Short mmCIF file of C-alpha atoms and ligand atoms in Angstrom, two decimals:
data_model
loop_
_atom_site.label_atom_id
_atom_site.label_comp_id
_atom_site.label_asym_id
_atom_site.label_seq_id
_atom_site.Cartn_x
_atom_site.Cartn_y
_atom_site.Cartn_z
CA UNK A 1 165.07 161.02 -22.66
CA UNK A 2 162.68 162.86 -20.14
CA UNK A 3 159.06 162.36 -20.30
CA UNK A 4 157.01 164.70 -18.46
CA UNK A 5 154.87 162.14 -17.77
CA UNK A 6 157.38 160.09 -16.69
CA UNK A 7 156.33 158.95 -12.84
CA UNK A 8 159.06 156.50 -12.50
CA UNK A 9 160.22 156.18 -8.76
CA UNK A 10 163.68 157.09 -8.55
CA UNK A 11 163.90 157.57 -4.92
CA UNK A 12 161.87 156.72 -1.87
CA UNK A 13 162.59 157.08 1.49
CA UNK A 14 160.20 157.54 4.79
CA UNK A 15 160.14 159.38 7.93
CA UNK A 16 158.51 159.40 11.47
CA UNK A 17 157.46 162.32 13.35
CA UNK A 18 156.42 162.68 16.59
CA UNK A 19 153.64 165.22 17.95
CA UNK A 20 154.77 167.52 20.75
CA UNK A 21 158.50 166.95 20.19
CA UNK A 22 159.58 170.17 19.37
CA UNK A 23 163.47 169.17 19.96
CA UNK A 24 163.43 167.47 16.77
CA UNK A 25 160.33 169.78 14.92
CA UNK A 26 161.56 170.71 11.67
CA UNK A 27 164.18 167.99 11.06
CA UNK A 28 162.47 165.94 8.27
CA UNK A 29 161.35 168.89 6.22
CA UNK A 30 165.43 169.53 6.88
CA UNK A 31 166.09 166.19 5.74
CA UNK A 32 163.78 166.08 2.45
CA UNK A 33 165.61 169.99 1.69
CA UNK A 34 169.47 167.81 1.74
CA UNK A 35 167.94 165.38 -0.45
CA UNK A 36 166.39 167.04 -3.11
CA UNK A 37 169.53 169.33 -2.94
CA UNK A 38 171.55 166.41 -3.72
CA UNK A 39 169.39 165.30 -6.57
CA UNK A 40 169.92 168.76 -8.02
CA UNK A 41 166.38 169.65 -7.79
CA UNK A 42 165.80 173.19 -8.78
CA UNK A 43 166.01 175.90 -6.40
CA UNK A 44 162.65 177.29 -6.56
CA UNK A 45 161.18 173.41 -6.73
CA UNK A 46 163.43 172.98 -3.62
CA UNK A 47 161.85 175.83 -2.06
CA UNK A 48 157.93 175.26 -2.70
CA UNK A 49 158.79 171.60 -1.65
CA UNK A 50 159.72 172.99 1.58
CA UNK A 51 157.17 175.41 2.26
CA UNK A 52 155.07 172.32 2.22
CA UNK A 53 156.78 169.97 4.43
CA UNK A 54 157.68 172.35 6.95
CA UNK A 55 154.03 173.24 7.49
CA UNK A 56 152.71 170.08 7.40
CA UNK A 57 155.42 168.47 9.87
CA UNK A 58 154.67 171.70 12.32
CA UNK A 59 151.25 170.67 11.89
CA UNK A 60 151.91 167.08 12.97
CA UNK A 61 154.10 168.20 15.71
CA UNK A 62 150.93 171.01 17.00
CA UNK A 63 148.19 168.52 16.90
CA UNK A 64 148.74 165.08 16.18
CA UNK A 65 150.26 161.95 18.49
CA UNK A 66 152.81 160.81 15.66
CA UNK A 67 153.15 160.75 11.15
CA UNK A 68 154.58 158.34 9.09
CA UNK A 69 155.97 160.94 5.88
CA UNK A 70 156.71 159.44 2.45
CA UNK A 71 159.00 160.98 -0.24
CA UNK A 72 158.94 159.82 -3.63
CA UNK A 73 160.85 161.69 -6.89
CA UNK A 74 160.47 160.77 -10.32
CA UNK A 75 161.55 162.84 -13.22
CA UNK A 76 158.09 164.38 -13.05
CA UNK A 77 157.29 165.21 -9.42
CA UNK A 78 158.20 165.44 -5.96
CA UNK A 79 155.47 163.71 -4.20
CA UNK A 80 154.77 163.77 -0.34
CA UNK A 81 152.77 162.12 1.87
CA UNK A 82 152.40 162.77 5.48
CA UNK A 83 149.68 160.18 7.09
CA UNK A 84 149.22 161.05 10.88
CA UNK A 85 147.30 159.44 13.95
CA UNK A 86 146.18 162.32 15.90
CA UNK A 87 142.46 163.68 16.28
CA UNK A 88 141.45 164.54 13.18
CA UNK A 89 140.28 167.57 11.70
CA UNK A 90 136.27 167.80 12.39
CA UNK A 91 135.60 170.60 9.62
CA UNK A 92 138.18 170.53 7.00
CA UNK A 93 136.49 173.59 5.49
CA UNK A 94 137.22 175.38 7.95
CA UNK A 95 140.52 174.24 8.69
CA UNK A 96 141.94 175.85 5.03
CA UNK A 97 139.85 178.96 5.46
CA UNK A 98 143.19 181.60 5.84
CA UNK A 99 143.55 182.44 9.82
CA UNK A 100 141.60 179.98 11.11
CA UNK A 101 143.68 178.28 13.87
CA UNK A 102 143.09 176.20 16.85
CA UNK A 103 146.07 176.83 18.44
CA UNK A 104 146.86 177.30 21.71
CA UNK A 105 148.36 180.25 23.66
CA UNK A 106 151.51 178.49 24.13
CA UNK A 107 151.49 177.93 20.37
CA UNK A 108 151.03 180.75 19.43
CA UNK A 109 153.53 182.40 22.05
CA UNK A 110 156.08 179.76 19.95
CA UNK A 111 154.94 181.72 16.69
CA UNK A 112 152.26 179.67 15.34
CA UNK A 113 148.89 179.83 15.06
CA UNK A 114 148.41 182.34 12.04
CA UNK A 115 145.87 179.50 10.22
CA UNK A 116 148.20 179.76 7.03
CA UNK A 117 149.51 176.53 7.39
CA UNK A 118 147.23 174.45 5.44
CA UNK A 119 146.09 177.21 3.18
CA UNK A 120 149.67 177.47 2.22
CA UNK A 121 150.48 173.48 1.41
CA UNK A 122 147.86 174.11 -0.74
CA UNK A 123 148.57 177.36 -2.88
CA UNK A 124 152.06 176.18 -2.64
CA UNK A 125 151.45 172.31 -4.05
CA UNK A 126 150.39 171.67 -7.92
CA UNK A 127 148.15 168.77 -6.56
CA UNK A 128 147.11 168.73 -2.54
CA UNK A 129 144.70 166.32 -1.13
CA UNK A 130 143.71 166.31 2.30
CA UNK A 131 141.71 163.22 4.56
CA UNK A 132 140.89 162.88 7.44
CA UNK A 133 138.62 160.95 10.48
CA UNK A 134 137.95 162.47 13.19
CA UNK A 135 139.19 160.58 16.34
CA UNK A 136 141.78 158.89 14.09
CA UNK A 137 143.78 161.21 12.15
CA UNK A 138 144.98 163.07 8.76
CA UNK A 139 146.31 162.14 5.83
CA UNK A 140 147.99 164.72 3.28
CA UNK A 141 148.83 164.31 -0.13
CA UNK A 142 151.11 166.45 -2.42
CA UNK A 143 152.83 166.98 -5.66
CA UNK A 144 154.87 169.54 -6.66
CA UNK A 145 155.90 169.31 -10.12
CA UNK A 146 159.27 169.18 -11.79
CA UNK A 147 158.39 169.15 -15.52
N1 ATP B 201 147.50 167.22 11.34
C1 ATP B 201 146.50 167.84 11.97
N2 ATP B 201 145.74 167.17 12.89
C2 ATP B 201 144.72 167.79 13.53
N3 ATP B 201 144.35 169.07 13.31
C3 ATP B 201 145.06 169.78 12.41
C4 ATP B 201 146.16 169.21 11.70
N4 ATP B 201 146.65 170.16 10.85
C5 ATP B 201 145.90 171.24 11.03
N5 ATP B 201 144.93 171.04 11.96
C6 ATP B 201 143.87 172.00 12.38
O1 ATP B 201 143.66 172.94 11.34
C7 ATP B 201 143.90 174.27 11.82
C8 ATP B 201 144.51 175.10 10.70
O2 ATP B 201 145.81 174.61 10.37
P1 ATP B 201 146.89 175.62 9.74
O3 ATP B 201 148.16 174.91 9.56
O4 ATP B 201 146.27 176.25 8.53
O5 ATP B 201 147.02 176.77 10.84
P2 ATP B 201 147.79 176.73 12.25
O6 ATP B 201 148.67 175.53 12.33
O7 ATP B 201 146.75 176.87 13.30
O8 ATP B 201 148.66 178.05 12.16
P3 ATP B 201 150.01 178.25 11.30
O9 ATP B 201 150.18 177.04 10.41
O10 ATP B 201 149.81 179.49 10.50
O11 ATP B 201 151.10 178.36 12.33
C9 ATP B 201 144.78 174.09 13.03
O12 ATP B 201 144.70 175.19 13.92
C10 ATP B 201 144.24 172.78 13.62
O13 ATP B 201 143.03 173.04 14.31
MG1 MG B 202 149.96 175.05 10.77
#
């Protein structure tokens, strides 16, 4: 039987980013997409999950030195974690205000730099938490939910 409530780890697996690589930028939100496909998460699930990760590992790979990411399913969620060491965010407010961006001409010459990022990982998440020290780095924390 399947509980909603049911937040039993059923997989678990974590990933490293590094900031500035932009060779590899992208590849564990690619990775997370395989693996919920192969759990025979639902499409649209699938889909919100990645809206998520993708922003938050461009994020990482924008403005922070390197991000440990942790994926965790249970029959009720699809929780996310993406804790990086970079320099922090010094007015988080202001940071999830819609077009507000910090990013650089070369940025945004690569596409980014619209300030929808965060704004996004949250509209997009049922749960989002965001921390973060300046001069140390940023921690997010998401659900999406499956049931
Ligand atoms: N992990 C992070 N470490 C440090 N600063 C960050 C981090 N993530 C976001 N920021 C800051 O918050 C701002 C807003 O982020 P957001 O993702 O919303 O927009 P963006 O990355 O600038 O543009 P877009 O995501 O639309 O390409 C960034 O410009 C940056 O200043
Ligand atoms: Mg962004």
């Amino acid at each position: 039987m399947k509980l909603a409530s049911d937040e039993t780890v059923l997989f678990k697996k974590a990933f490293h980013i590094e900031g500035g690589n932009f060779q590899s930028a992208g590849s564990v939100s690619k990775q997370i997409k395989r693996i919920l496909k192969q759990l025979n998460i639902d499409g649209e699930l699938i889909w919100r999950a990645m809206i998520v990760a993708y922003e938050a590992e461009m994020n990482v790979v924008l403005y922070a030195h390197q991000c440990e990411v942790t994926l965790e399913i249970s029959p009720s969620k699809v929780h996310m974690t993406f804790e990086d060491e970079g320099p922090g965010i010094p007015d988080v407010a202001l940071a999830m205000t819609e077009g507000y961006s910090t990013a650089t001409r070369e940025m945004r010459e690569r596409g980014f730099g619209a300030g929808l990022g965060l704004p996004n990982i949250k509209k997009t998440s049922d749960q989002f938490e965001i921390n973060t020290v300046v001069g140390k780095g940023t921690t997010l924390d998401m659900d999406i939910m499956i049931a």
